[in-house]
C-alpha positions as a printed Julia matrix, in Angstrom:
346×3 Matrix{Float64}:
  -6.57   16.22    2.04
  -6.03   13.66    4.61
  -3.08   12.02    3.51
  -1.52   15.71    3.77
  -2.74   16.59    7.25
  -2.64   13.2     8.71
  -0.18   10.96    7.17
   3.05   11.31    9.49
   0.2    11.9    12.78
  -1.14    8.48   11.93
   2.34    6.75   12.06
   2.93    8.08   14.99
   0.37    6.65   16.54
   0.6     3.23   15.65
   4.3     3.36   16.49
   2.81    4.8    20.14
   0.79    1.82   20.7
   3.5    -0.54   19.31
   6.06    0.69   21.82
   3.95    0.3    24.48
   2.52   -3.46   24.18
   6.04   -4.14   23.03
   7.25   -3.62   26.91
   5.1    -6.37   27.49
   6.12   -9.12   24.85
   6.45  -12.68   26.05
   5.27  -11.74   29.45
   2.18  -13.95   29.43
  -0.12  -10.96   30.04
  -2.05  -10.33   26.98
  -4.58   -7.86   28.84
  -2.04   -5.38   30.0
  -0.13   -5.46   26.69
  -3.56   -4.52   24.74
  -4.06   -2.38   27.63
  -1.22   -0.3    27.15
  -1.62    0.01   24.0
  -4.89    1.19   24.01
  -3.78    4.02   26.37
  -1.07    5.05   24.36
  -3.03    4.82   21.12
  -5.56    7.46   22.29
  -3.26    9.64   24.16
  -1.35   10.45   21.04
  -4.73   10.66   19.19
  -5.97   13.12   21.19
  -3.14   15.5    20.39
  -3.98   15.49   16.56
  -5.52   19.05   15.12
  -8.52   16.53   13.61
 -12.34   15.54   14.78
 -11.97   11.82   14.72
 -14.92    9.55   15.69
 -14.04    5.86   16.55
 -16.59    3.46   14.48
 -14.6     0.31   15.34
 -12.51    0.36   18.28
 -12.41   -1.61   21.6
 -16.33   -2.47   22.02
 -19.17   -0.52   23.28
 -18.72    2.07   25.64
 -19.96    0.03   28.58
 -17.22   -2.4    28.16
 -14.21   -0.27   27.5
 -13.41    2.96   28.76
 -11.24    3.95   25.86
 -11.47    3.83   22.63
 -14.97    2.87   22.81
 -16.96    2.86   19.74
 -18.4     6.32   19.3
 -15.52    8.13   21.52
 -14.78   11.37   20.02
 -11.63   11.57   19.55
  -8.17   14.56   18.59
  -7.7    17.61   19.99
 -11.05   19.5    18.32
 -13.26   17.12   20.29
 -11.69   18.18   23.51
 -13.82   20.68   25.59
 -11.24   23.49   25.59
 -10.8    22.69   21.74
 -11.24   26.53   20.62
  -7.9    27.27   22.54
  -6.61   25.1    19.82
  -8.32   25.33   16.36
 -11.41   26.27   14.85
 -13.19   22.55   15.04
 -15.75   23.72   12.05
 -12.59   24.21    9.76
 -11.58   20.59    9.81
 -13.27   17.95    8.59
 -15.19   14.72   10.29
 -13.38   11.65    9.99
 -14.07    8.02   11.06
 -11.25    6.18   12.35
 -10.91    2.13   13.38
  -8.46    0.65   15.54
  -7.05   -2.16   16.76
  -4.45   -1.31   19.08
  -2.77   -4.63   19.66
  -3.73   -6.75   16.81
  -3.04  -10.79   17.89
  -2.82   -9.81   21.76
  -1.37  -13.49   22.5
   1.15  -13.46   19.72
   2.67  -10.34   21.9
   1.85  -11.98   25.42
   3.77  -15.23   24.37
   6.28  -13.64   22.13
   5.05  -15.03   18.19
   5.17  -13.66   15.12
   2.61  -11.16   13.5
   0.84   -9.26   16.18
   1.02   -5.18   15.26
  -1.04   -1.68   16.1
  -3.23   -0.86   13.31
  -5.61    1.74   12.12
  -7.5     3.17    9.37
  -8.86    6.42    8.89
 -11.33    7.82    6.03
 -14.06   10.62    6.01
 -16.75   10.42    7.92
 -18.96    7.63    6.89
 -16.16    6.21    4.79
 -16.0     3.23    7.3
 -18.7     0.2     7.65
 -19.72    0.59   11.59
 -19.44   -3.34   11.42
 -20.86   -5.1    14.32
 -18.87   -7.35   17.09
 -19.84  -10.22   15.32
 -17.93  -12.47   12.93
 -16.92  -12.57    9.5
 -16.44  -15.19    6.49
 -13.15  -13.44    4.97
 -11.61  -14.34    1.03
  -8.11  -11.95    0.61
  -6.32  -12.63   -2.42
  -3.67  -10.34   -4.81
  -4.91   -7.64   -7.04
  -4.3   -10.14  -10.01
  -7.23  -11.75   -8.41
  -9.46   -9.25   -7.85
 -13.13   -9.63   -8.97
 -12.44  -13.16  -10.1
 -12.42  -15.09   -6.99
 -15.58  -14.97   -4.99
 -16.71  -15.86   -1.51
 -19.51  -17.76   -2.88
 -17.44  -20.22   -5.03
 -16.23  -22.91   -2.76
 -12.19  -22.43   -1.82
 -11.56  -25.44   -4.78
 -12.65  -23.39   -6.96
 -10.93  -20.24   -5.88
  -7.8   -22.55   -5.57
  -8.21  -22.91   -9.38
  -8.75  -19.54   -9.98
  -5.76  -18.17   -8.31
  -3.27  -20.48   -9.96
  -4.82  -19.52  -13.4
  -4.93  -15.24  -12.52
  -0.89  -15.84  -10.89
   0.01  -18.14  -13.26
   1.3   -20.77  -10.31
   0.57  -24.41   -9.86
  -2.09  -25.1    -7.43
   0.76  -26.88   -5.13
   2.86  -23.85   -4.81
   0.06  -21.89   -3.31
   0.09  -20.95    0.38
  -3.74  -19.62    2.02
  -3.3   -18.9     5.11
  -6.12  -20.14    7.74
  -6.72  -19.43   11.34
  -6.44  -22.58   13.71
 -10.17  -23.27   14.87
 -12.49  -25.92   15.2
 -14.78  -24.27   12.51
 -12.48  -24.98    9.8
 -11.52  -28.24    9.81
 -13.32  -28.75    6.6
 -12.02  -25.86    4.69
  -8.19  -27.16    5.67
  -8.58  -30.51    4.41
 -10.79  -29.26    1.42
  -7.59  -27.12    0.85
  -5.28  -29.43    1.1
  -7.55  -32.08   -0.66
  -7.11  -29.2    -3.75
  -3.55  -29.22   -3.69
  -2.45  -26.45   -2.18
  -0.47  -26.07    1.07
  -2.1   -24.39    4.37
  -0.18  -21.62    6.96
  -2.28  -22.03   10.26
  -1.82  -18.68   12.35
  -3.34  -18.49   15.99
  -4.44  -14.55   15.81
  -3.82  -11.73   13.49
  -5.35  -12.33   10.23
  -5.35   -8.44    9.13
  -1.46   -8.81    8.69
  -2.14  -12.02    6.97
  -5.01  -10.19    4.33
  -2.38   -7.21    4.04
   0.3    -9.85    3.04
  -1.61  -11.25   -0.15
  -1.4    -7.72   -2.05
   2.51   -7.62   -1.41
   4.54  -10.08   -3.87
   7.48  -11.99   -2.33
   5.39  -12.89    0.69
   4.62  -16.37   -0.28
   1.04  -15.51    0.9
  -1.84  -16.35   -1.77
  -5.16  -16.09    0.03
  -6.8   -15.5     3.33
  -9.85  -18.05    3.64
 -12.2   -18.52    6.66
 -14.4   -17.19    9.75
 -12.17  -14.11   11.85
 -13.49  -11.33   13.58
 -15.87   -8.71   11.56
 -14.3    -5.24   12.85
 -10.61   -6.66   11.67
 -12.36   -7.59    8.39
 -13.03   -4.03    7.71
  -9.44   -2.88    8.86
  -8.3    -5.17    6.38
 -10.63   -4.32    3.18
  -9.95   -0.66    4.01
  -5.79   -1.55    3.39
  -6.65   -4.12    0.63
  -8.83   -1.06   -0.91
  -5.82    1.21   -0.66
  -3.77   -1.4    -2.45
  -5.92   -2.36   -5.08
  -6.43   -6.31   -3.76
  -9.12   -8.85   -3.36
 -11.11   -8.91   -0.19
 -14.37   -9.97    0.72
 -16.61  -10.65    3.89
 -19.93  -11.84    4.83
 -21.47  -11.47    8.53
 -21.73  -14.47   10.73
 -23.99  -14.05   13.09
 -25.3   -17.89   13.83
 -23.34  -18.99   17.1
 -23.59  -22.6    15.61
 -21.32  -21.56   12.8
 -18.29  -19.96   14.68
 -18.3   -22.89   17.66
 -15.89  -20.23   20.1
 -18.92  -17.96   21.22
 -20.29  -14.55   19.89
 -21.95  -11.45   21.01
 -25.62  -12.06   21.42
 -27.82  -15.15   22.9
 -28.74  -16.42   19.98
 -28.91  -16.23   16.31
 -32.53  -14.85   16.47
 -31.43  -11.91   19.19
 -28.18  -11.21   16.27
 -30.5   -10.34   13.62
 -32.06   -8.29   15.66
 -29.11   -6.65   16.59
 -28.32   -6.34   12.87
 -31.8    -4.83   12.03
 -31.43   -1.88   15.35
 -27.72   -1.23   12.67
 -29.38   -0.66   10.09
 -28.39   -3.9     8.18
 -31.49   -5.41    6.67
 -30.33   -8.2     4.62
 -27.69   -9.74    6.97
 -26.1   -12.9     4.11
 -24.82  -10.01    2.18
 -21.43  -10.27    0.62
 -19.17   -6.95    1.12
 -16.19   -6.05   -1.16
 -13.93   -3.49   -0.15
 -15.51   -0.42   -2.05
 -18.87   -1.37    0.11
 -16.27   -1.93    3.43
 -14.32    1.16    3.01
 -16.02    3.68    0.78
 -14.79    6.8     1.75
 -12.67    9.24   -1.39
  -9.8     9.18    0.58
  -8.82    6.25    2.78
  -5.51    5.76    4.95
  -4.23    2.59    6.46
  -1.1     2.49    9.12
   0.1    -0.51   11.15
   3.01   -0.83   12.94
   4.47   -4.08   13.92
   5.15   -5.53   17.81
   6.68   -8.52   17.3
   8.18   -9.65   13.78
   5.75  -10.26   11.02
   5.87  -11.26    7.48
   5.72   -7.54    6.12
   7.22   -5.78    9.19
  10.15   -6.02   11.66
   8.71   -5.84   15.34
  10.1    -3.4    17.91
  13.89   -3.27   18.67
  14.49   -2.11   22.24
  17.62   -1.28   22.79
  19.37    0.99   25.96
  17.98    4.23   25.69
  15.33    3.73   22.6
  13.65    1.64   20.37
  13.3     1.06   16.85
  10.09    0.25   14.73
   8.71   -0.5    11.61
   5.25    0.98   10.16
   3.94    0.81    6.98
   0.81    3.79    5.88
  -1.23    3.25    2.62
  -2.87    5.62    0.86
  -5.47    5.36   -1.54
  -4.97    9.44   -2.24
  -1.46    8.9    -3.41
  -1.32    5.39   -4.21
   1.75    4.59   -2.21
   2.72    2.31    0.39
   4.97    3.52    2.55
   7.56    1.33    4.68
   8.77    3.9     7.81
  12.19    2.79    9.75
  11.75    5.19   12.82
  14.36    5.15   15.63
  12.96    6.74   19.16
  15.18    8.03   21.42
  13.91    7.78   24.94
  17.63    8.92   26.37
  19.77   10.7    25.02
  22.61    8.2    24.21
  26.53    8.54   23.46
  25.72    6.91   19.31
  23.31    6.43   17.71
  22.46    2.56   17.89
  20.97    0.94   14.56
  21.12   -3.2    15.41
């Protein structure tokens, strides 16, 4: 039961990571704030009773020390592990991170950047590559009707008839890049009215399951590892959420992993992933019985508050899904790093 075992652990160690890139918000310094995080991130990890495996985490292990893809992970994996548990009683689990999620939101002090994870059984998680990903998040009243493949017109249509809204009071959300210049005016050519965001689109995908968020759809070309972060919380809340593999450097115009789009489907092929246009839904993205999410924010977001320093603590706000218990749990936590005279709640 990993909701049981792991629920509070998880929090914990998003609010860890949050803390700790929080220090560094509106510094200008967006590698030592994801830096920090990362070390804090695993640290606390690696005192959880659990055999964790990191499928999507901070690139391969040449390139990042920690939190590598592959690292074992908790305190079973640890050499001296039978001073702390029997390792074949507990269960494999696959984990993906993202320690500082929107690393230059936090570096120049903007909206939406959090720590998030998610956490199912092992093989519950799509290994997805480093490459990019054609995304479509939309609210559970939405689910199975829109479709990647339609063109975002038509899913423009198809959202104001499943939420019952005019296509003008619709908000998709839309990362600011070159590559999709067409899809905002095409967009706006529908009707509807764009939010541009600079980095972060998991916490903009996690917004269209929540009412009240004025958030509709998430449309466009972000990185692939987020995109399974984000199906695996869209799974646990029952949303829409979609995404296709980009591997053609032509198509994303900022750079990608690989030479060329020949040397990416080879890459793809050496995964395991022989037909490379295929369209993932969440089920096929996060697939494991039991699937957690947990994010906690670093700077103020649309679902979450971002970290409150204050003399002698901190407060945060997380939020862990479940698909085991079908809740979505908001989590006010204050941290007291001195002890001090009251209790401060600003």
């Amino acid at each position: 039961m990993l909701e049981t075992t792991l629920g509070l652990e998880i929090i914990e160690v998003v609010e860890q990571a949050a803390l700790a890139s929080a220090k560094w918000m509106g510094k200008g310094d967006k590698n030592t704030a994801d830096h920090v995080a990362v070390e804090a991130m695993r640290e606390r990890m690696n005192n959880i009773h659990m055999r964790g495996r990191i499928v999507i985490g901070e690139g391969e292990r040449d390139e990042a020390p920690m939190l590598y893809i592959g690292e074992q992970v908790g305190i079973c994996n640890q050499p001296d592990a039978k001073n702390f548990c029997n390792p074949d009683e507990l269960i494999e689990v696959d984990i993906a991170v993202d320690p500082c999620e929107g690393t230059n939101l936090v570096a120049y002090g903007q909206p939406g950047s959090m720590a998030v994870l998610a956490i199912s059984e092992k093989g519950g998680l799509f290994a997805a590559p480093d490459f990019y990903m054609k995304k479509l998040a939309a609210p559970p009243a939405a689910k199975n009707h829109v479709d990647i493949n339609k063109s975002a017109t038509e899913n423009l249509q198809i959202l104001s008839e499943c939420l019952d809204r005019a296509i003008e009071e619709l908000v998709v959300v839309v990362m600011k890049r070159d590559r999709h210049k067409g899809l905002i005016e095409e967009i706006r050519s529908a009707g509807a009215r764009v939010r541009l965001i600079s980095d972060g689109d998991v916490s903009a995908a996690l917004s269209c399951a929540f009412s009240g968020t004025n958030i509709h759809a998430l449309m466009g070309i972000g990185a692939a590892p987020e995109g399974v972060i984000s199906a695996a919380a869209m799974r646990c809340l029952g949303g829409h959420f979609q995404g296709q593999l980009i591997y053609d450097p032509a198509t994303v115009q900022t750079g990608l992993i690989g030479e060329s789009k020949e040397g990416n489907l080879e890459r793809l092929k050496e995964m395991n992933i022989h037909d490379p246009d295929k369209v993932y839904n969440t089920h096929e993205l996060a697939s494991g019985d039991t699937v957690l999410f947990a994010a906690c924010g670093i700077t103020p977001g649309t679902l979450m508050e971002g970290v409150r320093l204050f003399h002698g603590g901190a407060r945060t706000q997380s939020l862990v899904i479940s698909t085991q218990s079908k809740t979505a749990r908001f989590v006010d936590t204050v941290h007291l790093f001195d002890q001090p005279k009251t209790l401060q709640l600003r």
